Coordinates of C-alpha atoms in Angstrom, one line a residue:
X467 CA 0.0 0.0 0.0
X468 CA 1.4 3.4 -0.9
X469 CA 2.3 6.0 1.7
X470 CA -0.6 8.3 0.6
X471 CA -3.1 5.5 0.9
X472 CA -1.8 4.7 4.4
X473 CA -2.0 8.3 5.5
X474 CA -5.6 8.6 4.1
X475 CA -6.5 5.4 6.0
X476 CA -5.1 6.9 9.2
X477 CA -7.0 10.1 8.8
X478 CA -10.3 8.3 7.9
X479 CA -9.8 6.1 11.0
X480 CA -9.4 9.2 13.1
X481 CA -12.6 10.7 11.7
X482 CA -14.7 7.6 12.2
X483 CA -13.7 7.4 15.8
X484 CA -14.5 11.0 16.6
X485 CA -17.9 10.4 18.1
X486 CA -16.9 7.5 20.3
X487 CA -13.4 8.6 21.5
X488 CA -13.6 12.2 22.6
X489 CA -10.7 12.7 25.0
X490 CA -10.9 14.8 28.2
X491 CA -9.0 18.0 27.5
X492 CA -7.4 17.8 30.9
X493 CA -5.5 14.6 30.0
X494 CA -1.8 14.8 29.2
X495 CA -1.5 14.5 25.5
X496 CA 1.6 12.6 24.3
X497 CA 4.5 10.9 25.9
X498 CA 8.3 11.2 25.9
X499 CA 8.4 10.1 22.3
X500 CA 6.1 12.9 21.3
X501 CA 8.2 15.5 23.1
X502 CA 11.3 14.2 21.4
X503 CA 9.7 14.2 18.0
X504 CA 8.4 17.8 18.4
X505 CA 11.7 19.1 19.8
X506 CA 14.5 17.5 18.0
X507 CA 15.6 18.7 14.6
X508 CA 19.3 19.3 15.3
X509 CA 19.1 18.7 19.0
X510 CA 20.5 16.0 21.3
X511 CA 17.8 13.4 21.9
X512 CA 19.7 11.7 24.7
X513 CA 20.3 15.0 26.6
X514 CA 16.6 16.0 26.1
X515 CA 15.4 12.6 27.2
X516 CA 17.5 12.7 30.4
X517 CA 16.3 16.2 31.2
X518 CA 12.6 15.2 30.7
X519 CA 13.1 12.1 32.9
X520 CA 14.6 14.2 35.6
X521 CA 11.7 16.6 35.4
X522 CA 9.1 13.8 35.5
X523 CA 10.9 12.3 38.5
X524 CA 11.2 15.6 40.4
X525 CA 8.4 17.8 39.2
X526 CA 8.8 21.6 39.3
X527 CA 6.8 23.5 41.9
X528 CA 5.0 26.3 40.0
X529 CA 4.3 28.2 43.2
X530 CA 8.0 28.9 43.8
X531 CA 9.9 28.3 40.6
X532 CA 11.6 31.3 38.9
X533 CA 10.9 32.3 35.3
X534 CA 14.2 30.7 34.1
X535 CA 13.3 27.4 35.8
X536 CA 9.8 27.4 34.3
X537 CA 11.2 28.1 30.9
X538 CA 13.0 24.7 31.0
X539 CA 9.5 23.0 30.7
X540 CA 8.6 21.5 27.3
X541 CA 6.6 23.9 25.1
X542 CA 7.1 26.9 27.4
X543 CA 9.1 29.8 26.0
X544 CA 10.9 32.3 28.3
X545 CA 8.2 34.8 27.4
X546 CA 5.4 32.5 28.6
X547 CA 7.4 31.6 31.7
X548 CA 7.6 35.3 32.6
X549 CA 3.9 35.6 32.0
X550 CA 3.2 32.6 34.4
X551 CA 5.3 34.3 37.1
X552 CA 3.5 37.6 36.8
X553 CA 0.1 35.8 36.9
X554 CA 1.2 33.8 40.0
X555 CA 2.4 37.0 41.8
X556 CA -0.9 38.8 41.0
X557 CA -2.9 36.2 42.9
X558 CA -3.8 36.3 46.5
X559 CA -3.7 32.5 46.9
X560 CA -1.2 29.9 45.6
X561 CA -1.8 28.0 42.3
X562 CA -3.5 24.7 42.8
X563 CA -4.3 23.4 39.3
X564 CA -2.8 23.8 35.8
X565 CA -6.1 24.8 34.4
X566 CA -5.8 28.1 36.3
X567 CA -3.0 29.0 33.8
X568 CA -5.5 29.1 31.0
X569 CA -6.1 32.7 32.1
X570 CA -2.5 33.6 31.0
X571 CA -2.4 35.0 27.4
X572 CA -0.6 32.4 25.2
X573 CA -1.3 29.4 27.4
X574 CA -3.6 26.9 25.7
X575 CA -4.6 23.3 26.4
X576 CA -1.6 22.2 24.3
X577 CA 0.8 23.8 26.7
X578 CA -1.1 22.5 29.7
X579 CA -0.9 19.0 28.3
X580 CA 2.9 19.2 27.7
X581 CA 3.5 20.7 31.2
X582 CA 1.3 18.3 33.2
X583 CA 3.8 15.4 33.8
X584 CA 6.6 17.8 34.9
X585 CA 5.0 20.2 37.4
X586 CA 3.4 20.2 40.8
X587 CA 1.9 22.6 43.3
X588 CA 3.1 22.9 46.9
X589 CA 2.3 25.4 49.6
X590 CA 5.1 26.6 52.0
X591 CA 5.6 24.4 55.0
X592 CA 8.1 24.3 57.9
X593 CA 11.4 22.5 57.1
X594 CA 10.9 19.7 59.6
X595 CA 7.4 19.0 58.3
X596 CA 8.6 19.0 54.7
X597 CA 11.4 16.6 55.5
X598 CA 9.0 14.3 57.3
X599 CA 6.7 14.3 54.3
X600 CA 9.6 13.6 52.0
X601 CA 10.8 10.5 53.8
X602 CA 7.3 9.2 53.8
X603 CA 7.4 9.1 50.0
X604 CA 10.2 6.9 48.7
X605 CA 10.2 5.7 45.1
X606 CA 12.5 3.6 43.0
X607 CA 12.4 4.2 39.2
X608 CA 14.3 2.2 36.5
X609 CA 14.9 2.5 32.8
X610 CA 16.5 -0.4 30.9
X611 CA 17.2 -0.4 27.2
X612 CA 18.6 -2.7 24.6
X613 CA 19.2 -1.2 21.2
X614 CA 20.8 -2.3 18.0
X615 CA 21.3 -1.1 14.4
X616 CA 19.7 -3.2 11.6
X617 CA 22.3 -2.4 8.9
X618 CA 25.5 -4.5 8.6
X619 CA 28.7 -3.0 9.9
X620 CA 32.2 -4.1 9.0
X621 CA 33.3 -3.5 12.6
X622 CA 31.2 -6.5 13.6
X623 CA 31.5 -8.7 10.5
X624 CA 35.3 -8.4 10.4
X625 CA 35.7 -8.8 14.2
X626 CA 37.1 -5.3 14.7
X627 CA 34.7 -4.7 17.7
X628 CA 35.2 -6.8 20.8
X629 CA 31.6 -6.5 22.0
X630 CA 28.1 -7.4 20.8
X631 CA 26.2 -5.2 18.3
X632 CA 23.6 -4.4 20.9
X633 CA 23.9 -1.3 23.1
X634 CA 22.9 -1.6 26.8
X635 CA 21.6 1.0 29.2
X636 CA 20.3 0.8 32.7
X637 CA 19.4 3.8 34.8
X638 CA 18.1 3.5 38.4
X639 CA 16.9 6.4 40.5
X640 CA 15.8 6.5 44.2
X641 CA 13.7 9.5 45.1
X642 CA 12.8 10.7 48.6
X643 CA 9.9 13.0 48.1
X644 CA 11.1 15.9 45.9
X645 CA 14.0 16.7 48.2
X646 CA 16.5 13.9 47.7
X647 CA 17.6 11.9 44.6
X648 CA 20.2 9.3 44.0
X649 CA 21.0 8.0 40.5
X650 CA 23.2 5.3 38.9
X651 CA 23.5 4.9 35.2
X652 CA 25.4 2.1 33.4
X653 CA 25.9 2.1 29.7
X654 CA 27.7 0.1 27.0
X655 CA 27.6 1.3 23.4
X656 CA 27.2 -1.2 20.6
X657 CA 30.5 -2.9 19.9
X658 CA 32.0 -2.2 23.3
X659 CA 33.2 -5.2 25.4
X660 CA 31.1 -6.1 28.4
X661 CA 33.0 -7.0 31.6
X662 CA 36.1 -5.7 33.5
X663 CA 39.2 -4.6 31.7
X664 CA 40.2 -1.9 29.1
X665 CA 41.1 0.5 31.9
X666 CA 37.6 0.3 33.5
X667 CA 36.8 -0.1 37.2
X668 CA 33.4 -1.8 36.6
X669 CA 31.6 -4.1 34.1
X670 CA 30.1 -1.1 32.2
X671 CA 32.0 1.1 29.7
X672 CA 30.4 4.2 31.2
X673 CA 29.2 4.7 34.8
X674 CA 27.5 7.9 36.1
X675 CA 26.2 8.5 39.6
X676 CA 25.0 11.4 41.7
X677 CA 23.3 12.3 45.0
X678 CA 21.2 15.5 44.8
X679 CA 19.4 17.6 47.4
X680 CA 16.9 20.3 46.4
X681 CA 15.1 23.1 48.3
X682 CA 16.2 22.3 51.9
X683 CA 16.5 25.5 53.8
X684 CA 18.6 28.0 51.8
X685 CA 20.0 25.3 49.6
X686 CA 18.3 25.4 46.2
X687 CA 20.4 22.6 44.7
X688 CA 23.3 20.5 46.0
X689 CA 24.8 17.8 43.8
X690 CA 27.6 15.4 44.6
X691 CA 28.7 13.3 41.7
X692 CA 27.9 14.1 38.1
X693 CA 26.1 17.3 37.2
X694 CA 25.8 20.0 34.5
X695 CA 26.1 23.7 34.5
X696 CA 24.4 26.3 32.3
X697 CA 24.1 30.0 33.0
X698 CA 22.8 32.9 30.9
X699 CA 22.8 32.2 27.1
X700 CA 25.5 29.6 27.4
X701 CA 28.2 31.8 26.0
X702 CA 30.7 31.0 28.7
X703 CA 29.2 28.1 30.6
X704 CA 26.8 25.4 29.4
X705 CA 24.2 25.0 26.7
X706 CA 21.6 27.3 28.2
X707 CA 19.0 24.6 28.4
X708 CA 18.2 24.9 24.7
X709 CA 18.1 22.1 22.2
X710 CA 19.0 24.1 19.2
X711 CA 16.8 24.8 16.1
X712 CA 13.6 22.9 16.2
X713 CA 9.9 22.9 15.1
X714 CA 9.2 24.9 18.3
X715 CA 10.7 28.0 16.5
X716 CA 10.3 30.5 19.5
X717 CA 10.9 28.1 22.4
X718 CA 14.3 26.6 22.0
X719 CA 16.4 29.7 21.2
X720 CA 17.1 32.4 23.7
X721 CA 16.4 30.2 26.7
X722 CA 18.1 31.1 29.9
X723 CA 20.5 28.6 31.5
X724 CA 19.1 26.2 34.2
X725 CA 22.1 26.6 36.6
X726 CA 23.4 23.5 38.3
X727 CA 21.5 20.3 37.7
X728 CA 22.2 16.6 38.5
X729 CA 23.1 14.5 35.5
X730 CA 21.8 11.0 34.8
X731 CA 22.2 10.7 31.1
X732 CA 24.5 8.5 29.0
X733 CA 26.3 11.1 26.9
X734 CA 29.8 10.6 28.1
X735 CA 31.1 14.2 27.5
X736 CA 28.2 16.4 28.6
X737 CA 28.8 16.6 32.3
X738 CA 31.1 17.5 35.2
X739 CA 32.2 15.2 38.0
X740 CA 32.6 16.6 41.5
X741 CA 30.3 18.9 43.5
X742 CA 28.1 21.9 42.8
X743 CA 25.7 23.9 44.8
X744 CA 23.3 26.9 44.5
X745 CA 22.3 28.8 47.6
X746 CA 19.6 31.4 48.1
X747 CA 20.6 34.7 49.5
X748 CA 18.5 37.7 50.6
X749 CA 16.9 40.1 48.1
X750 CA 16.3 37.5 45.5
X751 CA 19.9 36.8 44.9
X752 CA 21.5 33.3 44.6
X753 CA 25.1 32.2 44.5
X754 CA 26.4 29.1 42.7
X755 CA 29.8 27.3 42.8
X756 CA 31.2 24.1 41.5
X757 CA 34.4 22.1 41.2
X758 CA 35.1 19.0 39.0
X759 CA 37.9 16.6 38.2
X760 CA 37.4 14.0 35.5
X761 CA 39.3 12.1 32.8
X762 CA 38.4 12.8 29.2
X763 CA 39.2 11.0 26.0
X764 CA 42.0 12.7 24.0
X765 CA 44.6 12.0 21.3
X766 CA 48.1 12.9 22.4
X767 CA 51.3 13.8 20.5
X768 CA 54.7 15.3 21.4
X769 CA 56.0 18.6 20.3
X770 CA 59.7 19.2 21.2
X771 CA 59.5 16.4 23.7
X772 CA 56.5 18.0 25.5
X773 CA 53.1 16.1 25.4
X774 CA 50.3 18.1 23.7
X775 CA 46.6 17.3 23.1
X776 CA 45.8 17.0 19.4
X777 CA 42.1 16.6 19.9
X778 CA 39.5 15.8 22.6
X779 CA 37.1 13.1 21.6
X780 CA 33.4 13.5 22.3
X781 CA 32.1 10.2 20.7
X782 CA 32.2 8.2 23.9
X783 CA 33.0 5.1 21.8
X784 CA 35.7 2.6 23.1
X785 CA 35.8 -0.3 20.6
X786 CA 38.9 -0.1 18.4
X787 CA 42.5 0.0 19.7
X788 CA 42.8 3.7 18.8
X789 CA 39.6 4.5 20.7
X790 CA 40.8 2.6 23.7
X791 CA 44.1 4.4 23.6
X792 CA 42.2 7.7 23.8
X793 CA 40.1 6.6 26.7
X794 CA 40.6 8.8 29.8
X795 CA 44.0 10.0 28.5
X796 CA 43.8 13.5 30.0
X797 CA 42.7 14.9 33.3
X798 CA 40.3 17.9 33.2
X799 CA 39.8 20.2 36.1
X800 CA 36.9 22.7 36.3
X801 CA 36.0 25.4 38.8
X802 CA 33.4 28.2 38.5
X803 CA 31.0 30.5 40.3
X804 CA 28.0 32.6 39.5
X805 CA 25.9 35.2 41.2
X806 CA 22.4 36.0 39.9
X807 CA 19.5 38.3 40.8
X808 CA 16.0 37.1 39.8
X809 CA 13.1 39.5 40.0
X810 CA 9.6 39.5 38.7
X811 CA 10.4 41.7 35.7
X812 CA 14.2 41.3 35.3
X813 CA 17.2 39.2 36.1
X814 CA 20.9 39.8 35.8
X815 CA 24.0 37.7 36.7
X816 CA 27.7 37.2 36.2
X817 CA 29.4 33.9 35.7
X818 CA 33.2 33.0 35.7
X819 CA 34.8 29.7 35.1
X820 CA 38.1 28.0 34.4
X821 CA 39.0 24.7 32.8
X822 CA 42.5 23.2 33.0
X823 CA 44.0 20.2 31.1
X824 CA 47.0 18.2 32.2
X825 CA 48.7 19.1 28.8
X826 CA 48.4 22.0 26.4
X827 CA 45.8 21.8 23.7
X828 CA 47.4 22.2 20.2
X829 CA 44.1 22.3 18.3
X830 CA 41.1 24.4 19.4
X831 CA 37.7 22.9 20.0
X832 CA 37.4 20.9 16.8
X833 CA 37.8 23.9 14.5
X834 CA 40.9 22.3 12.9
X835 CA 43.1 25.3 13.4
X836 CA 46.5 24.6 15.1
X837 CA 47.4 27.2 17.7
X838 CA 50.8 28.8 17.4
X839 CA 50.9 28.9 21.2
X840 CA 49.1 25.9 22.7
X841 CA 47.4 26.5 26.1
X842 CA 46.3 24.3 28.9
X843 CA 44.0 26.7 30.8
X844 CA 40.8 28.1 29.4
X845 CA 39.0 31.0 31.2
X846 CA 35.9 33.0 30.7
X847 CA 33.6 35.6 32.3
X848 CA 30.2 36.6 31.2
X849 CA 27.5 39.0 32.1
X850 CA 23.9 38.0 31.3
X851 CA 20.4 39.1 31.9
X852 CA 16.9 39.7 30.7
X853 CA 14.1 42.2 31.2
X854 CA 10.4 42.3 30.5
X855 CA 9.1 45.4 28.8
X856 CA 5.4 45.1 28.4
X857 CA 4.7 42.0 26.3
X858 CA 8.3 41.8 25.1
X859 CA 11.4 40.1 26.7
X860 CA 14.9 41.4 26.0
X861 CA 17.7 39.0 26.7
X862 CA 21.5 38.7 26.1
X863 CA 25.0 37.9 27.3
X864 CA 28.4 39.2 26.6
X865 CA 31.6 37.3 27.4
X866 CA 35.4 37.5 27.3
X867 CA 37.8 34.6 27.3
X868 CA 41.2 34.4 29.0
X869 CA 42.9 35.9 25.9
X870 CA 40.6 38.9 25.7
X871 CA 38.6 37.6 22.7
X872 CA 34.9 38.7 22.9
X873 CA 31.6 37.2 21.9
X874 CA 28.0 38.2 22.4
X875 CA 24.4 37.0 21.8
X876 CA 21.1 38.8 22.4
X877 CA 17.6 39.3 21.2
X878 CA 14.0 40.0 21.8
X879 CA 10.9 37.9 21.9
X880 CA 7.4 39.4 21.9
X881 CA 3.7 38.7 21.7
X882 CA 2.2 40.0 18.5
X883 CA -1.6 40.1 18.7
X884 CA -3.3 37.1 20.3
X885 CA -1.8 33.7 19.7
X886 CA 1.4 34.8 17.9
X887 CA 5.0 35.1 19.1
X888 CA 8.1 36.4 17.3
X889 CA 11.7 36.0 18.2
X890 CA 14.8 37.9 16.9
X891 CA 18.2 36.5 17.9
X892 CA 21.6 38.0 17.0
X893 CA 25.0 36.4 17.6
X894 CA 28.6 37.2 16.9
X895 CA 32.0 36.2 18.2
X896 CA 35.6 36.7 17.3
X897 CA 37.5 33.9 15.5
X898 CA 39.6 32.9 18.5
X899 CA 36.8 33.2 21.1
X900 CA 37.3 30.1 23.2
X901 CA 35.9 30.2 26.8
X902 CA 35.4 27.3 29.1
X903 CA 32.1 25.6 28.0
X904 CA 31.0 27.7 25.0
X905 CA 27.6 26.3 24.2
X906 CA 25.7 29.4 23.0
X907 CA 23.2 29.0 20.2
X908 CA 25.3 28.6 17.0
X909 CA 25.5 26.7 13.7
X910 CA 28.8 25.0 14.7
X911 CA 28.9 22.1 17.1
X912 CA 32.0 23.7 18.8
X913 CA 29.9 26.7 19.9
X914 CA 29.9 30.3 19.0
X915 CA 33.3 31.3 17.5
X916 CA 34.2 32.9 14.2
X917 CA 30.5 33.2 13.5
X918 CA 27.9 35.9 13.1
X919 CA 24.2 35.2 12.5
X920 CA 20.6 36.4 12.6
X921 CA 17.7 34.2 13.6
X922 CA 14.0 35.0 13.1
X923 CA 11.3 32.7 14.5
X924 CA 7.5 32.9 14.4
X925 CA 4.8 30.8 16.1
X926 CA 1.2 31.6 15.4
X927 CA -2.2 30.0 15.7
X928 CA -4.0 30.4 12.4
X929 CA -7.1 28.8 13.8
X930 CA -7.9 27.0 17.1
X931 CA -6.8 23.8 15.5
X932 CA -4.1 25.0 13.1
X933 CA -0.7 26.1 14.2
X934 CA 2.3 27.5 12.2
X935 CA 6.0 27.5 13.2
X936 CA 8.6 29.1 11.0
X937 CA 12.2 30.1 11.4
X938 CA 14.9 31.6 9.2
X939 CA 18.6 31.4 10.2
X940 CA 21.1 33.3 8.2
X941 CA 24.7 33.0 9.3
X942 CA 28.3 33.6 8.2
X943 CA 31.4 31.7 9.4
X944 CA 33.9 34.6 9.4
X945 CA 37.2 32.8 9.8
X946 CA 38.9 30.2 7.5
X947 CA 39.4 26.7 8.9
X948 CA 40.8 23.4 7.5
X949 CA 40.2 23.2 3.7
X950 CA 38.0 26.3 3.9
X951 CA 40.0 29.2 2.3
X952 CA 37.6 32.0 3.0
X953 CA 34.5 33.1 5.1
X954 CA 31.4 31.2 4.1
X955 CA 27.7 31.9 4.5
X956 CA 24.7 29.7 5.1
X957 CA 20.9 29.8 5.3
X958 CA 18.5 27.5 7.1
X959 CA 14.7 27.7 6.6
X960 CA 11.9 25.6 8.3
X961 CA 8.2 25.8 8.2
X962 CA 5.9 23.4 10.2
X963 CA 2.1 23.3 10.1
X964 CA 0.4 21.3 12.8
X965 CA -3.3 20.4 12.6
X966 CA -5.2 19.0 15.6
X967 CA -8.9 18.5 14.8
X968 CA -9.3 16.4 18.0
X969 CA -7.2 15.8 21.1
X970 CA -6.5 12.3 19.9
X971 CA -5.5 13.2 16.3
X972 CA -2.7 15.3 14.9
X973 CA -1.2 15.9 11.5
X974 CA 2.2 17.6 11.0
X975 CA 3.8 18.7 7.8
X976 CA 7.4 20.0 8.1
X977 CA 9.4 21.5 5.3
X978 CA 13.1 22.4 5.7
X979 CA 15.8 23.7 3.3
X980 CA 19.4 24.4 4.0
X981 CA 22.1 26.1 1.9
X982 CA 25.7 26.0 3.2
X983 CA 29.1 26.8 1.7
X984 CA 31.7 24.3 2.6
X985 CA 34.9 22.7 1.5
X986 CA 34.9 20.7 -1.8
X987 CA 37.5 19.0 -3.8
X988 CA 38.2 20.5 -7.3
X989 CA 40.4 19.1 -10.1
X990 CA 42.5 21.1 -12.5
X991 CA 42.6 20.2 -16.2
X992 CA 45.9 18.4 -15.5
X993 CA 44.2 16.2 -12.9
X994 CA 45.6 17.9 -9.8
X995 CA 43.3 18.1 -6.8
X996 CA 43.0 21.1 -4.6
X997 CA 40.6 22.3 -2.0
X998 CA 37.9 24.9 -2.8
X999 CA 34.6 26.2 -1.5
X1000 CA 31.2 25.2 -2.9
X1001 CA 27.6 25.4 -2.0
X1002 CA 25.7 22.4 -0.6
X1003 CA 21.9 22.2 -0.6
X1004 CA 19.6 19.9 1.4
X1005 CA 15.8 19.9 1.4
X1006 CA 13.4 17.7 3.2
X1007 CA 9.7 17.1 3.7
X1008 CA 8.2 15.2 6.6
X1009 CA 4.6 14.2 7.0
X1010 CA 3.5 12.7 10.2
X1011 CA 0.1 11.6 11.5
X1012 CA -0.6 10.6 15.1
X1013 CA -3.7 8.8 16.3
X1014 CA -4.2 8.1 20.0
X1015 CA -6.7 5.3 20.5
X1016 CA -6.3 5.3 24.3
X1017 CA -3.6 5.7 26.9
X1018 CA -1.9 2.4 26.0
X1019 CA -2.3 2.3 22.2
X1020 CA -0.8 5.0 19.9
X1021 CA -0.4 4.8 16.1
X1022 CA 2.1 7.0 14.4
X1023 CA 2.9 7.1 10.7
X1024 CA 5.7 9.2 9.3
X1025 CA 7.2 9.6 5.9
X1026 CA 10.4 11.6 5.0
X1027 CA 11.7 12.7 1.6
X1028 CA 15.2 14.1 1.6
X1029 CA 17.1 15.6 -1.3

């Protein structure tokens, strides 16, 4: 049966069930898969899944959370988060139900459904009483996954990989109310050997653990073990809680960092290992500090008899001899601190951090440019903030690295009429800008450096059942890199139309086109090869229909055409 016939059958099935299967509008629509589908275009599915699992395990209290914390919720932009805080502060009594937020302009039943699994409502109580309540509610949660790739791989067929072709993951969490959490994650990628050896201290290739305390006295968050840091727009520290460009065109960009958070994912390079804490101070001020020591995968060489780091690997794969040689080859030490004021209408903060490697780094952050003077210490300081002006939110961060190189991001997001939101985001950084954990919104995976860009996003409800998301991202890589002899431009466009005639039926059509200049190989008439720059184009169309028969049965049909 052709794809079009299958899609028609799906929609007809949805229509015939309309009378008998009307879902309560207060039910949570969708599951983790739905959130990943709607969010990830270029994003990290694993990081997003771990964050959503943490939110589901320890729901956010909407009666005390700041706007930056609320903006971490799926489907909630920073602008909507600020509107929720203003609405909460205008009330004489605490919030007790999500449906009360329908009075906030921009909040619909869709946002309510996405938020429902990740929020709660608590009223203030004495510390001793809240601890007693916490220890009366102890839960143990487990996630266990076995995954494999269908296609053949020479690494398996030729015996290059010592382990099985199935990847294994087990994650166990113990929660004591919403105050205390313990986590243990064990993971083996496909092809990695199972059992002791290869420089490991346990049977799993990757082990992650933490103990976290939240909202106990002045302590907002205390983590011992593995954790993440993200402040401001991520220019100096972290990835700002964003997942990059996505179908949610005005939600994932310009999102403030979530501070210090426990880490329970399986991405082997996206965390720190040590201790971090955030403490509440008077006058709506909080202070954060952290320290970390961990081994990272790296390729080493010798220059003049002195060891140097050629590259730092982020794959997390340890199958071949070369991958095993890179395993934990270099020690990385991180320290940092941040101070932030968070008010109802504005917030401002400063963050400073330093990362030190055991040996100098001869190549910068994957940009394939050898430094004339390798360095082992990376420093950065950034000033960030946002302010509400009527129905608009202005945000930004400026940063300086240890060598005086500068970078900056900023923008504005605003409500336009009823049901429409626009976002304008500007970014620019010097070619050698290289602070500690540069994860600001950028086209390059190495973060914002040697790049300038302009992003425009729009989200609007055309009708109560029809929603449009659109973004245009025009950027320019300003500095040459390996094989790229000159600055190069790029353009990325996406349009997504979502139609929800019923709570249990949804149809999405997503169109995306990208144009990027990059290195190409060119041949002279004599047959000699040399590196040049040429334009690359990529276009795609995705059509996806979702039919929810009940809470246990969900049918999803998707087709992709990519050129």
